[in-house]
Amino acid sequence: MTLVAPAVAERFRPGQFVALAVGGEHTARLARRCFAVYEVKPDYGGTVELVFDHRGGADPGTGWLVGRRARDMVDMVGPLGRPFRLPRDPVSCLLVGGGPGAAALFALADTLRRRECRVHFLLADRSAPAVFGARSAQRIGDSAAVVTEDGSLGDTGTAGDVLPRVIEESGADVVYACGPTELLRAVSAVASRYGLPSQVSVEEFLQRTGACGTGLCMACVLPIVGDDGITRMVRACSDGPVLRGDRVRWGDLGTIPFDALGAPRALGGAL
Amino acid sequence: MRTRLGALELTNPVMTAAGCGGTGRELARFFDLTKLGAFVTTSVMTQPRAGRPTPRVTETPSGLLTAMGLPGPGIDSFLERDLPFLAEQDVPVIVSVAGNSLEEYAEVARRLYDAPSVAAVEVNLAAPNVEDRGRMFGRLPGPAADVVRAVRVATRRDVPVLAKLAPDVGDLVTVALACVDSGADGLSLINTMAGSAIDADTMRPALTGVSGGLSGPAIRPVAVRCVYEVHAALPGTPIVGIGGVATGLDALEFVLAGACAVAVGSALFHDPTAAPRILRELEEALSVRRIAALADAVGLAHKPTGYVPPQIGPAPAGAGERARERPEEPKEKP
Ligand SMILES: Cc1cc2nc3c(=O)[nH]c(=O)nc-3n(C[C@H](O)[C@H](O)[C@H](O)COP(=O)(O)OP(=O)(O)OC[C@H]3O[C@@H](n4cnc5c(N)ncnc54)[C@H](O)[C@@H]3O)c2cc1C
Ligand SMILES: Cc1cc2nc3c(=O)[nH]c(=O)nc-3n(C[C@H](O)[C@H](O)[C@H](O)COP(=O)(O)O)c2cc1C
Ligand code: FES
């Protein structure tokens, strides 16, 4: 979907997202739906392109978006969240994407290219039709690998399985990832093993938990270890969605770790 | 469009609801906070709290169901980092206080005593009382009055204390009366109401906390009923109307029921610019009805049909239509 939104297009940095209201002006659906930005273009003063997975129209919110026609108005807030931090020097970057999450990587690839970085892609999904952007990755990447769980495209397995090989072949200095939480967890672990910094976008977690996208509702918190070694619950939308992979306590998502700042000492009943 | 909450005079009647405006920094990216009548903070407790695990929010028809577990940085960090930011914004700051015991409420209030730029204190009486099997303080008149008295004593005389009540009580008017008797200068009505949702896919509760607080337009009729009943019993007590305010007409509904200000909560999640928009819409709704001052409209619904206060002229024919046709101003995005 392409939306004309000059102010958003102008300020957008790769890794940021937008939050759309669904269902029209008098909707009963209050939560916003967040979408990664695939591309911004200068056309019509500035456009924002989103890619969405309507899962056969099963999702009511996305189903509504699918029903929009040319020139319809959509209520969009953005750009939101923190972007990917970019390397200062022209280094070799590995961009790992899973499912529609891969959409966020193409704007990043463009920006890295302009900084004369080398860009390698690894795209992963369950099966061939779901893999997003394999063609574009081949066109713009210095290399592009694909892995599917059923082997219908590229290698057979998960991103974690082939990542060590891809890291070695590409000589990556830094790893960027966007996609399902399991993928991010595997990428962070492998990158740490190779001593590489990883930056991951936790959009799947945000999608499952968040309601506003703007940092107001506090719904999307996950545990992050700070520089001081203390774990804090931070918001995936406004403190993320891009986080340092090595700082996220992946095993503790969906919990309040007992050693987190302010963790309850006894189960309370506060609403 | 001025209004008063006891000794506190506000430049306009639209404020944020506790826990829905973040630290203020998040909203400040969308509009100038001086456009708010007041900024109400998230409930502050003595210690930092991480709150409940996710999922803590789920969408329900015209509402949100949330079980956050009162997350917050604690009073020390609030005084050090959040309050100074708000103080710089030139907007009245109403600090919401909560506690697990009477002593904790009093402690937070005492720590605020010397803090500059606290325009009012709002007592969140929906917090769970650990000494009473985790049931909320505001459930019965006795505990509610105790908490209000403790906070009133610990707060500077010139700083109004508002008591914020949830509707899940046997007799709200009795609780409200008890709060006012023990020193509350005003009432905030209402907090969220208890509710649950079961996820049909996982066949388990949708929230980690099982039950949560329902907010949004879904609870507006309940909130309007509460404001109406309490205003009827306590016509002199300022009331902040809260619960599903999403448009200027929603705000007007609360005013007519007896509120002299409204607070916007969940609507901010849907539209971060909601507060200044609601104020514009309320001003327009009043002018269409030839109501010059907000005070003239407060509690008007309690008057007999056909009664028109001397200050208010009848609306000119077709005024409503004309107002509706006016194109909306484009929203500012960050
Ligand atoms: C940063 C980010 C980037 C994203 N990028 C993309 C993208 O590029 N492409 C893409 O296709 N998708 C993307 N998503 C996912 C997208 O935001 C939507 O969540 C997804 O498309 C499904 O939305 P829906 O409204 O159709 O589904 P719905 O079924 O309406 O649910 C959407 C949200 O509403 C809430 N919800 C609704 N009903 C319930 C219930 N019964 N119980 C609990 N919660 C409920 C949940 O919070 C859920 O996340 C992204 C998400 C994030 C956070
Ligand atoms: C995410 C969330 C957090 C809240 N946190 C607080 C809080 O800290 N203290 C409080 O008194 N009320 C809190 N509330 C209740 C709101 O202030 C308000 O009373 C309620 O949501 C009804 O208003 P609304 O329908 O406009 O959202 C919270 C509500 C929500 C949805
Ligand atoms: S989605 Fe509301 S705070 Fe992150």
GROMACS .gro file of N, CA and C and ligand atoms in nm, chain A residues 217, chain B residues 17-20 41-43 57 64 66 68 70 96 122 124 164 190-192 214-217 219 242-245 263-267 269, ligand 2:
model
  136
  217CYS      N    1   0.097   0.387   2.611
  217CYS     CA    2   0.013   0.290   2.681
  217CYS      C    3   0.092   0.193   2.769
  288ALA      N    4  -0.580   1.178   3.123
  288ALA     CA    5  -0.618   1.090   3.233
  288ALA      C    6  -0.492   1.021   3.285
  289ALA      N    7  -0.492   0.991   3.414
  289ALA     CA    8  -0.375   0.929   3.476
  289ALA      C    9  -0.336   0.803   3.400
  290GLY      N   10  -0.205   0.789   3.377
  290GLY     CA   11  -0.154   0.667   3.316
  290GLY      C   12  -0.166   0.663   3.165
  291CYS      N   13  -0.223   0.767   3.104
  291CYS     CA   14  -0.247   0.762   2.959
  291CYS      C   15  -0.166   0.867   2.883
  312THR      N   16  -0.037   1.285   3.582
  312THR     CA   17   0.071   1.186   3.568
  312THR      C   18   0.017   1.044   3.585
  313THR      N   19   0.100   0.948   3.552
  313THR     CA   20   0.073   0.809   3.587
  313THR      C   21   0.079   0.801   3.740
  314SER      N   22   0.003   0.710   3.799
  314SER     CA   23   0.005   0.701   3.946
  314SER      C   24   0.146   0.670   3.995
  328VAL      N   25  -0.251  -0.560   2.752
  328VAL     CA   26  -0.359  -0.483   2.690
  328VAL      C   27  -0.422  -0.568   2.582
  335LEU      N   28  -1.056  -0.081   2.554
  335LEU     CA   29  -0.933  -0.154   2.577
  335LEU      C   30  -0.946  -0.217   2.714
  337THR      N   31  -0.706  -0.348   3.009
  337THR     CA   32  -0.564  -0.341   3.046
  337THR      C   33  -0.542  -0.392   3.187
  339MET      N   34  -0.211  -0.356   3.380
  339MET     CA   35  -0.072  -0.309   3.373
  339MET      C   36   0.004  -0.343   3.500
  341LEU      N   37   0.016  -0.119   3.757
  341LEU     CA   38   0.070   0.012   3.799
  341LEU      C   39   0.221   0.024   3.781
  367SER      N   40  -0.082   1.200   4.023
  367SER     CA   41  -0.165   1.091   4.073
  367SER      C   42  -0.081   1.008   4.169
  393GLU      N   43  -0.399   1.384   4.281
  393GLU     CA   44  -0.515   1.300   4.258
  393GLU      C   45  -0.488   1.165   4.326
  395ASN      N   46  -0.545   0.791   4.356
  395ASN     CA   47  -0.598   0.676   4.282
  395ASN      C   48  -0.649   0.572   4.382
  435LYS      N   49  -0.999   0.987   4.314
  435LYS     CA   50  -1.040   0.921   4.190
  435LYS      C   51  -1.100   0.784   4.221
  461ILE      N   52  -1.451   0.844   3.608
  461ILE     CA   53  -1.424   0.724   3.683
  461ILE      C   54  -1.291   0.661   3.642
  462ASN      N   55  -1.244   0.569   3.722
  462ASN     CA   56  -1.132   0.483   3.682
  462ASN      C   57  -1.189   0.371   3.596
  463THR      N   58  -1.102   0.281   3.553
  463THR     CA   59  -1.149   0.170   3.468
  463THR      C   60  -1.240   0.076   3.547
  485LEU      N   61  -1.138  -0.207   3.210
  485LEU     CA   62  -1.198  -0.168   3.082
  485LEU      C   63  -1.201  -0.017   3.072
  486SER      N   64  -1.156   0.035   2.957
  486SER     CA   65  -1.158   0.180   2.935
  486SER      C   66  -1.208   0.208   2.795
  487GLY      N   67  -1.221   0.334   2.761
  487GLY     CA   68  -1.263   0.372   2.626
  487GLY      C   69  -1.413   0.398   2.617
  488PRO      N   70  -1.460   0.431   2.495
  488PRO     CA   71  -1.602   0.464   2.477
  488PRO      C   72  -1.697   0.358   2.532
  490ILE      N   73  -1.711   0.237   2.815
  490ILE     CA   74  -1.753   0.264   2.953
  490ILE      C   75  -1.815   0.403   2.970
  513ILE      N   76  -1.433   1.135   3.347
  513ILE     CA   77  -1.335   1.050   3.278
  513ILE      C   78  -1.403   0.920   3.235
  514GLY      N   79  -1.371   0.876   3.115
  514GLY     CA   80  -1.424   0.748   3.067
  514GLY      C   81  -1.474   0.760   2.925
  515GLY      N   82  -1.389   0.726   2.831
  515GLY     CA   83  -1.430   0.722   2.691
  515GLY      C   84  -1.450   0.857   2.626
  516VAL      N   85  -1.389   0.962   2.678
  516VAL     CA   86  -1.400   1.091   2.610
  516VAL      C   87  -1.314   1.086   2.484
  534ALA      N   88  -1.112   1.437   3.150
  534ALA     CA   89  -0.978   1.385   3.123
  534ALA      C   90  -0.988   1.282   3.012
  535VAL      N   91  -0.889   1.287   2.924
  535VAL     CA   92  -0.887   1.199   2.807
  535VAL      C   93  -0.784   1.089   2.831
  536GLY      N   94  -0.827   0.965   2.821
  536GLY     CA   95  -0.738   0.851   2.847
  536GLY      C   96  -0.708   0.773   2.721
  537SER      N   97  -0.776   0.660   2.706
  537SER     CA   98  -0.747   0.569   2.594
  537SER      C   99  -0.751   0.636   2.458
  538ALA      N  100  -0.831   0.742   2.444
  538ALA     CA  101  -0.840   0.808   2.313
  538ALA      C  102  -0.703   0.857   2.267
  540PHE      N  103  -0.431   0.694   2.287
  540PHE     CA  104  -0.360   0.585   2.222
  540PHE      C  105  -0.402   0.576   2.076
  607LIG     C1  106  -0.307   0.190   3.006
  607LIG     C2  107  -0.382   0.260   3.115
  607LIG     C3  108  -0.312   0.300   3.230
  607LIG     C4  109  -0.381   0.364   3.334
  607LIG     N1  110  -0.311   0.402   3.445
  607LIG     C5  111  -0.375   0.467   3.545
  607LIG     C6  112  -0.304   0.511   3.660
  607LIG     O1  113  -0.183   0.494   3.672
  607LIG     N2  114  -0.375   0.574   3.758
  607LIG     C7  115  -0.509   0.597   3.750
  607LIG     O2  116  -0.566   0.655   3.841
  607LIG     N3  117  -0.579   0.558   3.640
  607LIG     C8  118  -0.515   0.493   3.539
  607LIG     N4  119  -0.586   0.455   3.427
  607LIG     C9  120  -0.730   0.485   3.417
  607LIG    C10  121  -0.751   0.612   3.334
  607LIG     O3  122  -0.691   0.724   3.395
  607LIG    C11  123  -0.900   0.642   3.310
  607LIG     O4  124  -0.963   0.661   3.434
  607LIG    C12  125  -0.971   0.530   3.238
  607LIG     O5  126  -0.888   0.475   3.137
  607LIG    C13  127  -1.103   0.575   3.175
  607LIG     O6  128  -1.081   0.677   3.080
  607LIG     P1  129  -1.073   0.651   2.921
  607LIG     O7  130  -1.192   0.572   2.885
  607LIG     O8  131  -1.069   0.788   2.862
  607LIG     O9  132  -0.948   0.574   2.896
  607LIG    C14  133  -0.519   0.389   3.322
  607LIG    C15  134  -0.586   0.349   3.207
  607LIG    C16  135  -0.521   0.286   3.104
  607LIG    C17  136  -0.598   0.244   2.982
   0.00000   0.00000   0.00000
